[in-house]
XYZ file of C-alpha atoms in Angstrom:
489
model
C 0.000 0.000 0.000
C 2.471 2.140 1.304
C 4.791 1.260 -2.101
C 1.687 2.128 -4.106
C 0.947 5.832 -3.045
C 4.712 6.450 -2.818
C 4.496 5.981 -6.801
C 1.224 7.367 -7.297
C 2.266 10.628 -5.555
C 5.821 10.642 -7.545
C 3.764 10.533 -10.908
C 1.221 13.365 -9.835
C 4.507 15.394 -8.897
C 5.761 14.804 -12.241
C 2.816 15.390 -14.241
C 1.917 18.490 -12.233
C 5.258 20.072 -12.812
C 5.091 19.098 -16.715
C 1.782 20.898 -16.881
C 3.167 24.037 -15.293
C 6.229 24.040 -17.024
C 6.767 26.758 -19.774
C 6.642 25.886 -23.238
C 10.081 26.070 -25.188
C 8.707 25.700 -28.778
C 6.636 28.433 -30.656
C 4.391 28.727 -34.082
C 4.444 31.902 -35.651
C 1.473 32.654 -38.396
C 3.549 34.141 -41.337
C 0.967 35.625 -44.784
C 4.151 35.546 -47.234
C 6.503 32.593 -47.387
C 9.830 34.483 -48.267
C 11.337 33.355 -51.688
C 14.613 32.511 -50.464
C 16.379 32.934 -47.085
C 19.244 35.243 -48.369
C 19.043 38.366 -46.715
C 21.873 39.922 -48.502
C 20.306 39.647 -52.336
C 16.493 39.292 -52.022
C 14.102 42.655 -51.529
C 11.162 40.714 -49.887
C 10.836 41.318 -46.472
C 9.401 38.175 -45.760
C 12.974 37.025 -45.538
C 13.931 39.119 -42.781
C 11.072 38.374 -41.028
C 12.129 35.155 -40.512
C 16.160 36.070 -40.409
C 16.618 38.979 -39.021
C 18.587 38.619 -35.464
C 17.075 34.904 -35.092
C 19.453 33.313 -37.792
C 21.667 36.086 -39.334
C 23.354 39.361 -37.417
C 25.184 42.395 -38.539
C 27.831 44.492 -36.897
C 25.315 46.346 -35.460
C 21.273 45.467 -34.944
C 17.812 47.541 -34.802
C 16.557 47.105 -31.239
C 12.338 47.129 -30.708
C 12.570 51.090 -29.802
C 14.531 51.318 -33.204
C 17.706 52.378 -31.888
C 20.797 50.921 -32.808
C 22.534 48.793 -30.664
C 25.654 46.560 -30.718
C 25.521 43.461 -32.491
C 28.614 41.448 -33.502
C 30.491 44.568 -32.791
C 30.667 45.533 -29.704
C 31.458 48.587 -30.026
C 33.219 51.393 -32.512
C 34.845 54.485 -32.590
C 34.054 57.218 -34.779
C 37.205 59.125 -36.352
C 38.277 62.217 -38.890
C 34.602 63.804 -38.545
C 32.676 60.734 -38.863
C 34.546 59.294 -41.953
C 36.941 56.387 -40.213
C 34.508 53.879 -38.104
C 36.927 51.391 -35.987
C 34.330 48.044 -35.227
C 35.771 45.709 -32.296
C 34.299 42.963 -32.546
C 33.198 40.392 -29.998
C 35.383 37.297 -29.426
C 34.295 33.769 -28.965
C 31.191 34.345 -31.604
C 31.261 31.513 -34.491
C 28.986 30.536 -37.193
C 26.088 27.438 -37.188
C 28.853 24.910 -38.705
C 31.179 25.735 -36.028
C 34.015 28.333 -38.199
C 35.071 31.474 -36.303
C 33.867 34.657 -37.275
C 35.944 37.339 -37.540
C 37.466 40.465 -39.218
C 37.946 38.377 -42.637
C 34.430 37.566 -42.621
C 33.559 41.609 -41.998
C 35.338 41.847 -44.883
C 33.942 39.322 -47.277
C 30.390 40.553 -46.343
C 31.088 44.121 -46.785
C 32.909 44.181 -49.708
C 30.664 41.499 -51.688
C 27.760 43.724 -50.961
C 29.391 46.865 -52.452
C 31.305 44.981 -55.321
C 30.169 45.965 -58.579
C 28.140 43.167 -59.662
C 26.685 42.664 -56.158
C 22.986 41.717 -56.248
C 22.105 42.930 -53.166
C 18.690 44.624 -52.912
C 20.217 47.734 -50.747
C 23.046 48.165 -52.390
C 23.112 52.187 -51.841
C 24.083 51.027 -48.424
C 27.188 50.382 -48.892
C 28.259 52.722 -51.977
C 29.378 55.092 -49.318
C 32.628 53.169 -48.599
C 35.752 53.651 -49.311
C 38.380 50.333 -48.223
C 37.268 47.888 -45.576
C 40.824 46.501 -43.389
C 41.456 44.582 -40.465
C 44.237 45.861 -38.005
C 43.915 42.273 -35.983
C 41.791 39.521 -36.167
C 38.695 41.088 -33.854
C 39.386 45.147 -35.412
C 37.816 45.954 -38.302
C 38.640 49.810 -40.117
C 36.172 51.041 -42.404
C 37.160 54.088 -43.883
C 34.185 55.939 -45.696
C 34.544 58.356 -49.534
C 33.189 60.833 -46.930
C 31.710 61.626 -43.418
C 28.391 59.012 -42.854
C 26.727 60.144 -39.607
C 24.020 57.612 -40.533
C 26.444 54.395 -41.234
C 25.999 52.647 -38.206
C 22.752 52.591 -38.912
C 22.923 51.446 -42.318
C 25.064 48.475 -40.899
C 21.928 47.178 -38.784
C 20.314 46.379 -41.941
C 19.303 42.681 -42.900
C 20.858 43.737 -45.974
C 24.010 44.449 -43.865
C 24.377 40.949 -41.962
C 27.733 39.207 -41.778
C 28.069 36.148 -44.226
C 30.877 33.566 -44.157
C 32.248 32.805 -47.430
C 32.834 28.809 -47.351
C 29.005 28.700 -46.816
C 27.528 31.113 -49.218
C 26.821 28.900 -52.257
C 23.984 27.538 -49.788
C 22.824 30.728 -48.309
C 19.316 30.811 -50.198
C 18.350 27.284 -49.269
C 20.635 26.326 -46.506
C 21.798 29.358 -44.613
C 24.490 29.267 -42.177
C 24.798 32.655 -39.547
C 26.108 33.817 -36.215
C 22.488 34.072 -34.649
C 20.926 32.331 -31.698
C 18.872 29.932 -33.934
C 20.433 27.736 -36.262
C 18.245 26.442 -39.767
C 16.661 23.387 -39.512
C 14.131 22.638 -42.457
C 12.068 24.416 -44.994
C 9.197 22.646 -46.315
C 8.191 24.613 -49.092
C 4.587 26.104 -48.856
C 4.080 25.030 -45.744
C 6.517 25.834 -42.965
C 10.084 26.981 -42.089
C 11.708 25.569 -38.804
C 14.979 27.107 -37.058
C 16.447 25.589 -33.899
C 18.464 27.188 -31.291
C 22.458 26.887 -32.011
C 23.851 25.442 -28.868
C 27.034 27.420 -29.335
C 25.493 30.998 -29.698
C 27.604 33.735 -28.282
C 24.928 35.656 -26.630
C 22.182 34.908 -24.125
C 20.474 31.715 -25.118
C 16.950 31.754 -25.918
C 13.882 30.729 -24.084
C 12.563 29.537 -26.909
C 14.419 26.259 -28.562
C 12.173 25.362 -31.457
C 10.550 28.000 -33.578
C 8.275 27.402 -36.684
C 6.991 29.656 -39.533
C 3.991 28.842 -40.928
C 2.779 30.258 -44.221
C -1.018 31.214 -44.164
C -1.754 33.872 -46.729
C -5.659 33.583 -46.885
C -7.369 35.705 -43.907
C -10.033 32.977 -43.462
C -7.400 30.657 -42.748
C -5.317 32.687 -40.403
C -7.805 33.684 -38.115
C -8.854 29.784 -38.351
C -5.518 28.756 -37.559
C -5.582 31.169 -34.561
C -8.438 30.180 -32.954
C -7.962 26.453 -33.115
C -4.387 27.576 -31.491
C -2.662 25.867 -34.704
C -0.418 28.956 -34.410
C 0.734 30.195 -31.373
C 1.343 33.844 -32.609
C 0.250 36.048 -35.624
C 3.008 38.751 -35.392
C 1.805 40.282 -38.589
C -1.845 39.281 -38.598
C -4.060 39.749 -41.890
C -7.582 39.329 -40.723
C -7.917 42.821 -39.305
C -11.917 42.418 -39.187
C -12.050 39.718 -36.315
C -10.244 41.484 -34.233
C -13.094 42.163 -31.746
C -13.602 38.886 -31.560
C -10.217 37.905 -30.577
C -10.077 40.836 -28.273
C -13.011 39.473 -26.441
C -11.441 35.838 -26.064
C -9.246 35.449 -22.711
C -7.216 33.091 -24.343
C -5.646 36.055 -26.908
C -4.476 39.574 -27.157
C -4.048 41.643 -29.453
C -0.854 43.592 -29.785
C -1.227 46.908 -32.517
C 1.859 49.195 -33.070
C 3.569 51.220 -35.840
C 5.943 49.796 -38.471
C 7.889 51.601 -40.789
C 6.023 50.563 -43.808
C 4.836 53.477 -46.306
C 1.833 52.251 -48.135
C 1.703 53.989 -51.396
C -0.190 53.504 -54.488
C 3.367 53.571 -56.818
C 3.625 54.989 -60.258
C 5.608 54.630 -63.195
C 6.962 58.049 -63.555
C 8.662 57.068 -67.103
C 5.502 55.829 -68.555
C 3.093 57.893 -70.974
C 0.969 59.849 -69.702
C 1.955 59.318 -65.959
C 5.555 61.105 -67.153
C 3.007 64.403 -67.296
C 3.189 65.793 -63.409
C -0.447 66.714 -63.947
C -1.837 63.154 -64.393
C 0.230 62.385 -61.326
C -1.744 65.080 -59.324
C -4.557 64.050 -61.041
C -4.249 60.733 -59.322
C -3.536 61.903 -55.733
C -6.692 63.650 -55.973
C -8.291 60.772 -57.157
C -7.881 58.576 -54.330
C -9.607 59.022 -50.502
C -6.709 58.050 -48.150
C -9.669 57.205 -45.544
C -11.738 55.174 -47.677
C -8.197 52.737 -48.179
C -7.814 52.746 -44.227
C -11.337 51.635 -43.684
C -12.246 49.863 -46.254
C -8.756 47.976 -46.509
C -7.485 47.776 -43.057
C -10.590 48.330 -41.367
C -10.006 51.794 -39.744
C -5.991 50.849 -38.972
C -3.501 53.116 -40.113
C -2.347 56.671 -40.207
C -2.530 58.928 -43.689
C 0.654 59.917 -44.816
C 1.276 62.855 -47.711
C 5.371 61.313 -48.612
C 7.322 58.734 -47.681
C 8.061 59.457 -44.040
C 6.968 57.364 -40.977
C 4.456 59.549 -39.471
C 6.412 58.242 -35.891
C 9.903 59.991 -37.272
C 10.488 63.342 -35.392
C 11.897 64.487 -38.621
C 8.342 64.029 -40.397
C 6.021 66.869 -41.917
C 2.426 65.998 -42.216
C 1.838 67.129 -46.067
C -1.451 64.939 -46.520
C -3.377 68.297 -47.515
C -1.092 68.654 -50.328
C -2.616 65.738 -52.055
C -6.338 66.208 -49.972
C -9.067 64.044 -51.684
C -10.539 65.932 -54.715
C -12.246 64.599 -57.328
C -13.274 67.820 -59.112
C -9.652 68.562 -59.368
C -8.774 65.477 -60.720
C -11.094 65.797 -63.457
C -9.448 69.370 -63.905
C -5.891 68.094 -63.935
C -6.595 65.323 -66.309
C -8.207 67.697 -68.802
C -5.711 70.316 -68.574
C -2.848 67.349 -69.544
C -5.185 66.639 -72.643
C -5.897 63.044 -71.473
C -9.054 61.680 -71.545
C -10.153 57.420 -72.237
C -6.988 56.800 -70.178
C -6.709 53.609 -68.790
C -3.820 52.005 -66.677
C -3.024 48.509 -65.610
C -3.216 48.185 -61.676
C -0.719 45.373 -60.417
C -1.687 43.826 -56.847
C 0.193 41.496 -54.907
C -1.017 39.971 -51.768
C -2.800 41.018 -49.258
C -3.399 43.934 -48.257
C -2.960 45.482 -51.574
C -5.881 43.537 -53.044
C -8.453 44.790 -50.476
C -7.345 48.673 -51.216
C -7.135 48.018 -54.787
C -10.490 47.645 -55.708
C -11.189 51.069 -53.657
C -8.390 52.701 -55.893
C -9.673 51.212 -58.968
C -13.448 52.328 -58.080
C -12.079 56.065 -56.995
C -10.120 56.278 -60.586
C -12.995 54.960 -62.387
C -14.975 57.863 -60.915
C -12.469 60.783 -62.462
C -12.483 58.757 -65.711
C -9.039 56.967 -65.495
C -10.348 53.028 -65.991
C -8.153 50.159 -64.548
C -6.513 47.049 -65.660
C -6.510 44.710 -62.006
C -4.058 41.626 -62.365
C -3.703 39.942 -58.576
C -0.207 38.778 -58.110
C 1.513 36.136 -56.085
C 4.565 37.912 -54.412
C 7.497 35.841 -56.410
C 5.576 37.401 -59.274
C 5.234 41.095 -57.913
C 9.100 41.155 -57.379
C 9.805 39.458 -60.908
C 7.518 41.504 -62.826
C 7.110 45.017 -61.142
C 9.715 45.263 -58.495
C 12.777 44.287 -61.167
C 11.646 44.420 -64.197
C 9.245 47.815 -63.719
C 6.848 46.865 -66.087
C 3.764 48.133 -64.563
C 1.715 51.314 -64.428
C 0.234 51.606 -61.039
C 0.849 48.939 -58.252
C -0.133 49.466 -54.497
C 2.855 48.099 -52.270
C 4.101 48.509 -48.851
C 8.122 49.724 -48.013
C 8.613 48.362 -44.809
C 12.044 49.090 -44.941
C 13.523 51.831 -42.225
C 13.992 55.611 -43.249
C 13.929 54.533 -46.863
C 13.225 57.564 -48.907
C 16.926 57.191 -49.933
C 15.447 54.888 -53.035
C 13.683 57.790 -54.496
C 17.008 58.743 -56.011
C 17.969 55.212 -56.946
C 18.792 55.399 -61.157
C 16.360 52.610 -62.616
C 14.445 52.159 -59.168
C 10.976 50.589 -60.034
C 8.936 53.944 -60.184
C 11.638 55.432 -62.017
C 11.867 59.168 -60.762
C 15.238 59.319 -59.560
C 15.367 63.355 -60.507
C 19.253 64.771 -60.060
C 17.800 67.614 -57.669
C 16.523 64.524 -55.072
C 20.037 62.794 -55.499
C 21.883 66.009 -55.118
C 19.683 65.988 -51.696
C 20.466 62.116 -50.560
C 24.484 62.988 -51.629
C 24.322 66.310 -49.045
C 22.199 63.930 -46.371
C 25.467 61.356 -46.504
C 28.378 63.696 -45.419
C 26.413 65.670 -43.221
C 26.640 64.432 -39.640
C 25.148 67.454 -37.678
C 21.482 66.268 -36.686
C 19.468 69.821 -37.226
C 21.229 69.710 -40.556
C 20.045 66.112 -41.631
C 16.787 66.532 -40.074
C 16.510 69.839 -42.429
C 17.560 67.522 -45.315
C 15.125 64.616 -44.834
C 12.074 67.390 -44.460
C 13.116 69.339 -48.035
C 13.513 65.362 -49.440
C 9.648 64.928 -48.009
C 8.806 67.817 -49.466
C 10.791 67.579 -53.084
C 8.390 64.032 -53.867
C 5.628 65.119 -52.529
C 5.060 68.018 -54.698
C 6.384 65.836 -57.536
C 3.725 63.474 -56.699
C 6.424 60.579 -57.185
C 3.642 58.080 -55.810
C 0.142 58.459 -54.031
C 0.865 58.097 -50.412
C -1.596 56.679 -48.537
C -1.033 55.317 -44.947
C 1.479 53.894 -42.936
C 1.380 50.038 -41.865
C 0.132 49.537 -38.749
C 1.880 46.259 -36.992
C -1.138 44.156 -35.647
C -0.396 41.182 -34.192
C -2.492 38.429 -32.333
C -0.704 35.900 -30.166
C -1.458 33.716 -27.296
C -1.762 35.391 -23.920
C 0.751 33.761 -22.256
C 3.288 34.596 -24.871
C 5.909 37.314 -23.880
C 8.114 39.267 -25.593
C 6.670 39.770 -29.073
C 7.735 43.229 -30.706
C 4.870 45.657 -30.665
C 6.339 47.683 -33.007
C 8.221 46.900 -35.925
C 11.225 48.957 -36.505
C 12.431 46.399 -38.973
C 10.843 43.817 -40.170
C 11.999 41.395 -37.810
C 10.103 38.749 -35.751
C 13.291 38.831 -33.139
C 12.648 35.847 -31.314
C 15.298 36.292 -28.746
C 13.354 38.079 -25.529
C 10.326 35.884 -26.675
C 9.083 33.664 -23.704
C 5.688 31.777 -22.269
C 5.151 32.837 -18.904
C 5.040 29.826 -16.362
């Protein structure tokens, strides 16, 4: 007897203190499955979302308040005005298949993304540099054309994340970082899985097992939610249930800012949208509101350029471009168009609930629309690289990015010398009333240009299990860092 309730009070012990015990593995609700897992070439930012600080790291990283903090240096010195940056890097760090990083691998990364058939998608990053040296094996010299009070910055980047050369044939399929989770499988379609790396540098995760799981139709994402299929939806598409997950104790709903500029983009090159008028025409066209509400349900603030409305270096120019039909109509007639019609490219999925507002708005000042729905592989092949396309609604989630407006073949194709004479001023100048002048007369400079129709900026909604800690609320980059991410006991 005695024998028996010894054992049957060891096994409720143990199967008490399993059922108490925090989780260590996670499922993470992704809407786009990222088309490689290469940070350093592709522009989706799918693939950071599933990279960023989890699997790959740069010199330096974004933290969740958007500053920039160390990352596999630990710290730098700043020299001859801001034109000489000294990185020390931190010892002991290796990659997932056990080689030592260090200042040879700075220097692979860096200089194969600035080399001049470099394919990587932020290549304007690194233009700015001048020779890349190590003076020992953990001090890295960069020496800069000219003073960058901004490169720091640029060096905390996905595009910017340190690579090791014996593994980079694999890198789209099989990549191989200094992060605290290692790759384990990608099952395409369906799900990508990373494992913590045993020999991270850092503080090891809480979480050991995390999975991405691709769910691009809303229906099937709040499904997945509620039948707890998914443990977290950082970046969740089914805006309109929201209430109802609100109301369930078993959920909450996390809503913050991202740096994502949602514009209607147009191709500046293409007949008649080359005519400035048409372009005005078009941002006159289209109700700002009526794309919040009707597309993310009432989420999201209007934005008049392409500015994060969160930036204290923003200027609110929505009246610029104030919903006007009658104007519109004027505009279009002074240009001497009339009949016009214009294809309308829409990937996934956002862009597909606002474009059939746009396309109804344009209709209604006589511009008629062409809609072709997208897959995102597509979007990129078709619109994003090859810029053949006349109006497409996208979101540029990427931070304090109005840098690409002077980009020479850059999808929308304005790139006018005045806005690069700007960006080339904005790179030597380190002085931060001076740059913060610069970036409000670049606001200003596309905005009565009317580049693009600016609409709103991306909200970050996210759902996720109550007991989950740690999430981002906000998304300074788009990043699902998984490394403060914890179930409470």
């Amino acid at each position: 007897m005695f024998a028996r309730s010894t054992l049957a009070a060891a096994i409720l012990a143990v199967s008490t203190g399993a059922a108490f015990a925090a989780p260590t593995q996670i499922t993470l609700g992704m809407v786009l499955e990222p088309p490689n897992l290469n940070p350093t070439e592709g522009a989706a930012a799918a693939v950071d979302e599933v990279v960023y600080a989890n699997l790959f790291e740069g010199l330096t990283r974004i933290a969740p308040d958007g500053s920039v903090q160390p990352g596999l240096a630990a710290s730098w010195d700043v020299t001859e005005g801001g034109k000489v940056y000294t990185f020390h890097l931190r010892d002991g760090v290796t990659f997932h298949d056990g080689a030592a990083f260090d200042a040879q691998d700075v220097i692979f990364s860096l200089d194969r993304a600035r080399a001049p058939d470099s394919t990587n998608a932020q290549k304007e990053l690194f233009t700015g540099i001048q020779s890349v040296e190590a003076l020992d094996p953990l001090t890295v010299r960069v020496t800069l054309k000219g003073p960058d009070g901004g490169f720091p910055f640029k060096m905390a980047w996905g595009d910017a994340v340190m690579v090791d050369e014996a593994s980079i044939a694999g890198i789209a399929t099989k990549p191989v970082g200094t992060g605290p989770y290692r790759f384990g499988e990608w099952r395409q379609g369906d799900l990508i899985r990373l494992q913590a790396y045993d020999g991270y540098w850092g503080e090891k995760p809480a979480i050991t097992d995390a999975t991405f799981r691709f769910i691009s139709d809303p229906t099937a994402a709040f499904a997945a939610i509620m039948a707890e299929d998914v443990d977290a939806f950082p970046n969740y598409p089914a805006v309109e249930t929201l209430p109802q997950l609100e109301a369930d104790p078993r959920f909450k709903v996390i809503v913050g800012t991202t740096e994502g500029e949602t514009i209607l983009a147009m191709n500046n090159t293409r007949a008649p949208l080359d005519d400035l008028r048409v372009r005005q025409a078009i941002t006159h066209a289209v109700n700002r509101q009526d794309i919040i509400d009707g597309a993310m349900f009432g989420y999201g603030t209007p934005i008049g350029t392409h500015f994060a409305p969160h930036n204290p270096d923003y200027i609110d120019l929505t009246a610029q471009s104030a919903y006007d039909p009658e104007q519109a109509k004027t505009l279009l007639a002074e240009a001497g168009v009339s009949g016009l019609k214009l294809r309308l490219a829409l990937p996934p999925p956002y862009a597909r609930r606002g474009g059939e507002i746009i396309a109804a708005e344009l209709a209604a000042v006589g511009i008629a629309t062409e809609i072709t729905n997208m897959e995102w592989a597509q979007w990129l092949e078709t619109v994003h690289n090859g810029g053949d396309f006349d109006l497409t609604v996208i979101s540029h989630v990427e931070p304090l990015d109005i840098g690409i407006y002077g980009r020479d073949g850059y999808y929308f194709h304005y790139a006018k010398p005045e806005f690069k004479a700007l960006m080339a001023k904005l790179q030597e100048t380190v002085e931060p009333e001076a740059r913060s002048a610069l970036l409000k007369d670049a606001q200003k400079m596309i905005a009565d240009d009317a580049v693009n129709v600016y609409l709103f900026q991306l909200p970050k909604i996210g759902v996720a299990n109550a007991r989950i800690e740690g999430l981002w609320a906000n998304a300074p980059m788009p990043a699902n860092d998984l490394g403060a991410v914890r179930w409470s006991e």
